[in-house]
CSV table of C-alpha atoms and ligand atoms in Angstrom, one decimal:
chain,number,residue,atom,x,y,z
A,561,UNK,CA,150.9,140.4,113.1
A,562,UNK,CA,154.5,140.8,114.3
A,563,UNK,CA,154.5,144.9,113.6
A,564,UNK,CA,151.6,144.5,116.2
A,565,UNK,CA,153.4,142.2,118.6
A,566,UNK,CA,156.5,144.8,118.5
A,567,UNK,CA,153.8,147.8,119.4
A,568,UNK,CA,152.5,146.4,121.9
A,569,UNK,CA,155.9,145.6,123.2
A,570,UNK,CA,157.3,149.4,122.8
A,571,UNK,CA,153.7,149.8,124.6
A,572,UNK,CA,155.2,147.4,127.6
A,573,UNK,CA,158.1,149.5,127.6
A,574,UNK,CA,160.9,147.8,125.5
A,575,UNK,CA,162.5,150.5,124.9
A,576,UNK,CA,165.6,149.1,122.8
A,577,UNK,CA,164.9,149.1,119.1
A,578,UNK,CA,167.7,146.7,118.2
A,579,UNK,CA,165.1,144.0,120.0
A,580,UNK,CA,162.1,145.1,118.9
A,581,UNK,CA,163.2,144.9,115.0
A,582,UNK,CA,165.0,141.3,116.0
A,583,UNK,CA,161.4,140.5,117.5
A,584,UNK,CA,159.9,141.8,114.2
A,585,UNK,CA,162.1,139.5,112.6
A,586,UNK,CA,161.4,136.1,113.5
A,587,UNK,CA,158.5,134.0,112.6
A,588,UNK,CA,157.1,133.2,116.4
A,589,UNK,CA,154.2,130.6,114.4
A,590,UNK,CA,157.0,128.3,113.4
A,591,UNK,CA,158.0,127.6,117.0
A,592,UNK,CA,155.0,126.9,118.1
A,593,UNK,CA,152.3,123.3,117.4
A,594,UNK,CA,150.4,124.2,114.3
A,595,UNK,CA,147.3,124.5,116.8
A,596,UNK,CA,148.4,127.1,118.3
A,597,UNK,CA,149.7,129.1,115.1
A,598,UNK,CA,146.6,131.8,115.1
A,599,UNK,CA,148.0,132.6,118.5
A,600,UNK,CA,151.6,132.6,117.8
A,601,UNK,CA,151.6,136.7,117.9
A,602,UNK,CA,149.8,137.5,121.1
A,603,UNK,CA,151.9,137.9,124.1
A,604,UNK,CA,151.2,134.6,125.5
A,605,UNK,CA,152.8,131.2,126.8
A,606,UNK,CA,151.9,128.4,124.7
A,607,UNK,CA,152.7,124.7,125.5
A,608,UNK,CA,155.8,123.8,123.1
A,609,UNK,CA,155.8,119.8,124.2
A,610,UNK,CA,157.3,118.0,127.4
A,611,UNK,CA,155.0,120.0,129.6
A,612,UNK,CA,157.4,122.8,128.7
A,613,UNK,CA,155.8,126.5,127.3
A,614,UNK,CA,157.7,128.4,124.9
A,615,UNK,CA,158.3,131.8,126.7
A,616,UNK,CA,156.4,134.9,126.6
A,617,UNK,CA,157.4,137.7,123.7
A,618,UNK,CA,157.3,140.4,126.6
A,619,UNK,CA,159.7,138.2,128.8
A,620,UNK,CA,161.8,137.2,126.1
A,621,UNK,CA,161.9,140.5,125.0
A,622,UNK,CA,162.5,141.7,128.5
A,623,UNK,CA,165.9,139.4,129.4
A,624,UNK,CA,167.5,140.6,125.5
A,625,UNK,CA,167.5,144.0,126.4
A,626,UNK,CA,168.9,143.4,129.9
A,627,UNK,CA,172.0,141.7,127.8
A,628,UNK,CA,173.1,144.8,126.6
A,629,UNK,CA,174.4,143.0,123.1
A,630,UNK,CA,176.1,145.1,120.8
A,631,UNK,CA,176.4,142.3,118.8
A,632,UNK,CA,179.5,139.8,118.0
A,633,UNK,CA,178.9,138.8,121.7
A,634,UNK,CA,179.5,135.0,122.8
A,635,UNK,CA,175.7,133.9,124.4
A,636,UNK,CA,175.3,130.7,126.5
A,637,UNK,CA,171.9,130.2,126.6
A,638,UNK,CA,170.1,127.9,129.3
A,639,UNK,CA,166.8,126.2,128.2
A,640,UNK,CA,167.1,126.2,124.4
A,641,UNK,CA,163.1,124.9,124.1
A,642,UNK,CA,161.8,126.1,121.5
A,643,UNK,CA,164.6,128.1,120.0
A,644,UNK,CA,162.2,131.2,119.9
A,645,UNK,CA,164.6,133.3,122.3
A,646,UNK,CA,167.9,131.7,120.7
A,647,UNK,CA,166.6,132.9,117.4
A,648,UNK,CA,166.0,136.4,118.9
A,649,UNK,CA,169.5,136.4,120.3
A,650,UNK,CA,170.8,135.1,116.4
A,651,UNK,CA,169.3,138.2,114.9
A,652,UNK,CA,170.5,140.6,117.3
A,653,UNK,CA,173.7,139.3,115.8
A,654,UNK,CA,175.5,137.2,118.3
A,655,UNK,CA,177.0,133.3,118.5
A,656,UNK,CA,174.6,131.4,120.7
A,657,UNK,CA,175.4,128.3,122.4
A,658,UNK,CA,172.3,126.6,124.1
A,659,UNK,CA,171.9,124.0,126.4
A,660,UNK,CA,168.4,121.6,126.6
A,661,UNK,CA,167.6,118.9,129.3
A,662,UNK,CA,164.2,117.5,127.6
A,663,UNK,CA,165.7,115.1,124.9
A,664,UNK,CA,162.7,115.8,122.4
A,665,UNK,CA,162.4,119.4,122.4
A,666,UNK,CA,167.3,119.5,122.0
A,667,UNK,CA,166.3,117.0,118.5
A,668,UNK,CA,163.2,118.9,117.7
A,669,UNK,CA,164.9,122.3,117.7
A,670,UNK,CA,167.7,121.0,116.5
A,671,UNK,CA,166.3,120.3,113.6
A,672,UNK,CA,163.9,123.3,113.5
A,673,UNK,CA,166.7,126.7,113.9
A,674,UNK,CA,168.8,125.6,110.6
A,675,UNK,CA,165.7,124.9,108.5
A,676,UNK,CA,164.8,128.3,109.4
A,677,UNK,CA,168.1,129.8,108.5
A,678,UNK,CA,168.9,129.8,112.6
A,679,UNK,CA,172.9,128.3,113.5
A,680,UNK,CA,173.5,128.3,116.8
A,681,UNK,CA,175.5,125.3,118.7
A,682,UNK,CA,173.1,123.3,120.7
A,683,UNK,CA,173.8,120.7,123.3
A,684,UNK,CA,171.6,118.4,125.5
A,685,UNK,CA,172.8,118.6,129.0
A,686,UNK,CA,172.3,120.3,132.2
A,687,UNK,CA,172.4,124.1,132.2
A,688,UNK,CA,173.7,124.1,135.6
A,689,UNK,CA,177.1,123.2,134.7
A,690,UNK,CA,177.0,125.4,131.9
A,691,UNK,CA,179.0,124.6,129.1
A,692,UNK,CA,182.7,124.3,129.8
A,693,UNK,CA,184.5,123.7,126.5
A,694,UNK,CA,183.6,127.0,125.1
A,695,UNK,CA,183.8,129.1,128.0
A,696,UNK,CA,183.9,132.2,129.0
A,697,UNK,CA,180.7,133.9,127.8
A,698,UNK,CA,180.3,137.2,127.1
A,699,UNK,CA,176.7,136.7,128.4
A,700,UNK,CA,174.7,134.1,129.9
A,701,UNK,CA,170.8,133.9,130.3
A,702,UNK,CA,168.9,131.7,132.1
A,703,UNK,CA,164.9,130.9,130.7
A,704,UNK,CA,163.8,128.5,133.1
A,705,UNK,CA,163.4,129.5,137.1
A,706,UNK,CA,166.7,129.3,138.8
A,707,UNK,CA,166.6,128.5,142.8
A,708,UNK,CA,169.7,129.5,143.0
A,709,UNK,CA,172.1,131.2,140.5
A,710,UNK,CA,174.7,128.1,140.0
A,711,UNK,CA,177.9,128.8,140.3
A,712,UNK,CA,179.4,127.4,137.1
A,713,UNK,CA,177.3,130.0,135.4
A,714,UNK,CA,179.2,132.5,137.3
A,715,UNK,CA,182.3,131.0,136.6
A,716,UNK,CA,181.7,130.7,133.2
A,717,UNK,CA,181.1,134.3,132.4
A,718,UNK,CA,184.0,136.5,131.2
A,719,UNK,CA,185.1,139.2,133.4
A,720,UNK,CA,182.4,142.6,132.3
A,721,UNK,CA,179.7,140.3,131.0
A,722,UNK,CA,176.4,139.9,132.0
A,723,UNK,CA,174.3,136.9,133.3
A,724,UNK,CA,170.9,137.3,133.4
A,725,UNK,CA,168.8,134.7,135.4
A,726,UNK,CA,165.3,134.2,137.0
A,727,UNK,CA,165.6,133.6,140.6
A,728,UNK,CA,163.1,132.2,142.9
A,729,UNK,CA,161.2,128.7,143.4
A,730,UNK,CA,157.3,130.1,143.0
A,731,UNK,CA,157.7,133.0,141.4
A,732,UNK,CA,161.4,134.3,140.0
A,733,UNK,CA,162.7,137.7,140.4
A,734,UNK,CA,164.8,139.0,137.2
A,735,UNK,CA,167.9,139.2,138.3
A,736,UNK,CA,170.9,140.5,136.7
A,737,UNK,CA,175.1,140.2,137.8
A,738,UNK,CA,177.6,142.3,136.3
A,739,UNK,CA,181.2,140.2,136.8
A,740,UNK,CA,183.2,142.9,137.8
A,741,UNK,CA,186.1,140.5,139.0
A,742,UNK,CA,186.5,136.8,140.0
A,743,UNK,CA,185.0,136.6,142.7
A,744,UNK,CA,182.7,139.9,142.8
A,745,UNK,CA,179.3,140.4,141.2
A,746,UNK,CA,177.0,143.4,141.3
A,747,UNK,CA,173.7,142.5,141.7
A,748,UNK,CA,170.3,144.4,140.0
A,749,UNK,CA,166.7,143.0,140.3
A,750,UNK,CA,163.8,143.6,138.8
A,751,UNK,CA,159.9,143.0,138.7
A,752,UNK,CA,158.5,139.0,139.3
A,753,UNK,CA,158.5,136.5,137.0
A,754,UNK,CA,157.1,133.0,136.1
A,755,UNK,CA,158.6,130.4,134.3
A,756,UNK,CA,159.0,126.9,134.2
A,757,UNK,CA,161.6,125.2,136.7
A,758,UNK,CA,165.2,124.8,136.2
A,759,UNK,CA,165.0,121.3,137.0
A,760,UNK,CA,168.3,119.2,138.2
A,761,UNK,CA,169.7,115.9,137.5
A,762,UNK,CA,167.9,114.7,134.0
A,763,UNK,CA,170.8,115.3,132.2
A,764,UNK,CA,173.2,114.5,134.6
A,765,UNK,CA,175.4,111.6,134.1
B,610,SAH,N1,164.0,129.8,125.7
B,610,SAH,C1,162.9,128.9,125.6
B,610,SAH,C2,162.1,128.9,126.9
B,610,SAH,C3,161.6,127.5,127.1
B,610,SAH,S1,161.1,127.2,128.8
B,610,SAH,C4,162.0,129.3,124.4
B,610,SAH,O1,162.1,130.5,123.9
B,610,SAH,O2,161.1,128.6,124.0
B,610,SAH,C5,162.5,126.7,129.6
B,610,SAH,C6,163.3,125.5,129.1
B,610,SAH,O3,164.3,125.2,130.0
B,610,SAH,C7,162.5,124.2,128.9
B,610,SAH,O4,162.6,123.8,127.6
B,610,SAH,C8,163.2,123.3,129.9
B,610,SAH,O5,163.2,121.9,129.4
B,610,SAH,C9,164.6,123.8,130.0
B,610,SAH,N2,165.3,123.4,131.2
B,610,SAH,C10,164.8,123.2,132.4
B,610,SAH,N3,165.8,122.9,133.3
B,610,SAH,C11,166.9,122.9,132.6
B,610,SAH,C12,168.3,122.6,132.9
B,610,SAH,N4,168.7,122.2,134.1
B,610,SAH,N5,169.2,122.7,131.9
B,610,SAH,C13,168.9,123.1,130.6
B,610,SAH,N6,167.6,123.3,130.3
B,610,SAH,C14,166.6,123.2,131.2
């Protein structure tokens, strides 16, 4: 089921073959609630708890091959969920530092990624601060919709790394910045997107 997943991926045009073997490497079923297991290899949302959905295989897919990794990168990762994508971004052989507002899906993955062999640091907070104490990133991706692409994510990214962030309240448009210095960004977009909000506050304290 997960060789058919990563055809009809190459099918959807993912062209990079580093992300369609990670893809073909992780076990999508064990992210997801045993109801939905028979489902787990479809391109679909499924509900993963805390009216949250775990995302897409296409648009997962998708924002890892806009990263460019190489692997050995540094990855802060905004809406851990699930742990689907942060698992993707483990096998394509990077550190992954993820941030969860929703209390119960931070212990419940938590708990999940090292049973499945998955390390990654994991933090409940508010992705729009970003994680200070173990910045800069080589690369930052955002999996919730972003109204606006906060600035501590820009400031948290090293100088040549990528961020890569849904923009957009309804719908979000893939959006990618290049830091080319301090203070300047160069900008790429691509097709429409919808996710879940990147809600503010919860966390906050
Ligand atoms: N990467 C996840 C996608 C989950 S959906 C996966 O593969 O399953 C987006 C996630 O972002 C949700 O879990 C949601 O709770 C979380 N989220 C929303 N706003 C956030 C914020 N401000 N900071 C951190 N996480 C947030």
């Amino acid at each position: 089921m997960r060789r058919r997943l990563v055809e009809v991926l190459r099918s959807k045009d993912i062209q990079s073959e580093e992300v369609l073997a990670a893809v073909g490497r992780v076990p999508r079923h064990m992210f997801l609630d045993s109801s939905f297991e028979d489902h787990a290899y479809q391109n679909k949302a499924f509900p993963i708890g805390e009216d949250q959905t775990i995302s897409h295989p296409y648009t997962v897919a998708f924002q890892t091959e806009l990263l460019h990794l190489n692997g050995g990168e540094k990855v802060l990762e905004i809406g851990t969920g699930s742990g689907y994508q942060t698992a993707v971004l483990l096998e394509m052989g990077t550190k992954v530092f993820s941030i969860e507002r929703q209390n119960g899906l931070f212990h419940r993955t938590k708990s999940l990624l090292p049973k499945m062999g998955y390390i990654a640091k994991l933090k409940y907070g508010d992705g729009y601060i970003g994680w200070e104490e173990f910045a800069p990133y080589d690369r930052i991706i955002v999996t919730a919709g972003a109204p606006f692409i906060p600035d501590a994510l820009k400031s948290q990214l090293k100088i040549g790394g990528i961020l890569v962030i849904p923009v957009g309240r309804e719908k979000q448009v893939m959006t990618v910045l290049v830091k080319k210095s301090e203070s300047d960004f160069e900008t790429f977009t691509y097709d429409a997107f919808q996710f879940v909000p990147m809600l503010e506050d919860k966390a906050r304290r």
